[in-house]
XYZ file of C-alpha atoms in Angstrom:
98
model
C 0.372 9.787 -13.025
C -0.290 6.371 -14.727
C -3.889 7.591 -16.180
C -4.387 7.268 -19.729
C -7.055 10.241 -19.930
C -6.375 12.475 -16.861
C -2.300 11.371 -15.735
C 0.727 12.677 -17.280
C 0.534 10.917 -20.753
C -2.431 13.391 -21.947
C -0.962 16.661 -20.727
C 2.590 15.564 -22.401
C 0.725 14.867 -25.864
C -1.283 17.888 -25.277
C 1.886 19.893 -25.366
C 3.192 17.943 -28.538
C 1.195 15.633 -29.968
C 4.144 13.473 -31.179
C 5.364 12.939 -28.282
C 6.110 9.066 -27.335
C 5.028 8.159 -24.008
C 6.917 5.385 -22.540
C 5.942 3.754 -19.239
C 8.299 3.099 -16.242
C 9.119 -0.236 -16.160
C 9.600 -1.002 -12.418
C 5.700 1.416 -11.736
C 4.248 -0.833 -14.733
C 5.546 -4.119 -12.483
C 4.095 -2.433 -9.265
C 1.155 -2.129 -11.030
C 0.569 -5.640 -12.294
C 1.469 -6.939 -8.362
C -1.447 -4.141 -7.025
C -3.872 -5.863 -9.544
C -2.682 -9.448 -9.162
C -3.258 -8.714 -5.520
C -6.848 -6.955 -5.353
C -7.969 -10.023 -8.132
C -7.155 -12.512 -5.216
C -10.219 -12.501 -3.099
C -8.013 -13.951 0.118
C -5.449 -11.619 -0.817
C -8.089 -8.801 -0.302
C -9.466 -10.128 2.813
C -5.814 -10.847 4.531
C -5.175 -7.174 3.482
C -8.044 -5.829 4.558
C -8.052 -8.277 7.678
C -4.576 -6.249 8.355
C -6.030 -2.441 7.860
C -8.953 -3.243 10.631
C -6.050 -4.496 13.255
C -3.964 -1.089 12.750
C -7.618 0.967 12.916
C -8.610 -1.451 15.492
C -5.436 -0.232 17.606
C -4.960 3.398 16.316
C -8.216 4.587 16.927
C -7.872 4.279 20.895
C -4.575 5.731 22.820
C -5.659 3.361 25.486
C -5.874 0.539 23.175
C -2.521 1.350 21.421
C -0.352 1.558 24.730
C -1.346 -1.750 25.578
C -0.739 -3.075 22.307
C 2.679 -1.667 22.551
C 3.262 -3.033 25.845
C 2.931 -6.518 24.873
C 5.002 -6.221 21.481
C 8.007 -3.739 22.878
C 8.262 -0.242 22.671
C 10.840 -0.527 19.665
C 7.974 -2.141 17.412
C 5.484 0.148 15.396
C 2.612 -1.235 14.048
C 2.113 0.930 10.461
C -0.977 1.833 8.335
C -1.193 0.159 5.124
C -0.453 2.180 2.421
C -1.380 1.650 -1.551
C 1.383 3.354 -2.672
C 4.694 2.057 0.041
C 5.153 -1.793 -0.585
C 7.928 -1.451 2.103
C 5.375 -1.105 5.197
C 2.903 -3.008 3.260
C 5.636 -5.628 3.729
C 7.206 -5.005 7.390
C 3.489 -4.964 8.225
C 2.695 -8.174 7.273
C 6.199 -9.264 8.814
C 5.342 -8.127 11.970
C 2.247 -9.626 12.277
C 3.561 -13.171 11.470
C 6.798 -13.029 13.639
C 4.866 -12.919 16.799
């Protein structure tokens, strides 16, 4: 909804053109940590280091019940998501608490 030409800031002034748009404050700081992030070349390759593992695992049943054998049956191993910092986070937890 963020996009300056397609989002929800056009289609608000489109409706009245003197309308002020005014940004969310806490999806503005998300923002800046997404792009601090992807500018980071390590950053990009730990992340992306991270999404192969979970495809790695999620792509084989076979591959995934052993995986879950050796870490507990109470542990999930999630897909990185762009938009979910939260298993972004417990992903990256996991993966250094073994």
């Amino acid at each position: 909804m963020c996009g300056q030409y397609t989002g929800l800031q056009p289609r608000i002034k489109n409706i009245n053109p003197k309308a002020k748009y005014i940004p969310c404050s806490g999806h503005s700081l998300n923002l800046i940590g997404t792009y601090a992030a992807e500018s980071c070349l390590y950053a990009t390759h730990f992340f992306d280091l991270l999404q192969k593992l979970f495809n790695f695992f999620s792509c084989s049943t076979n591959r995934w019940s052993i995986l879950e054998e050796n870490i507990g049956k109470g542990k999930v191993v999630k897909n990185l998501s762009d938009t979910r910092c939260n298993e972004t986070e417990w992903t990256m937890l996991f993966f250094f608490s073994q």
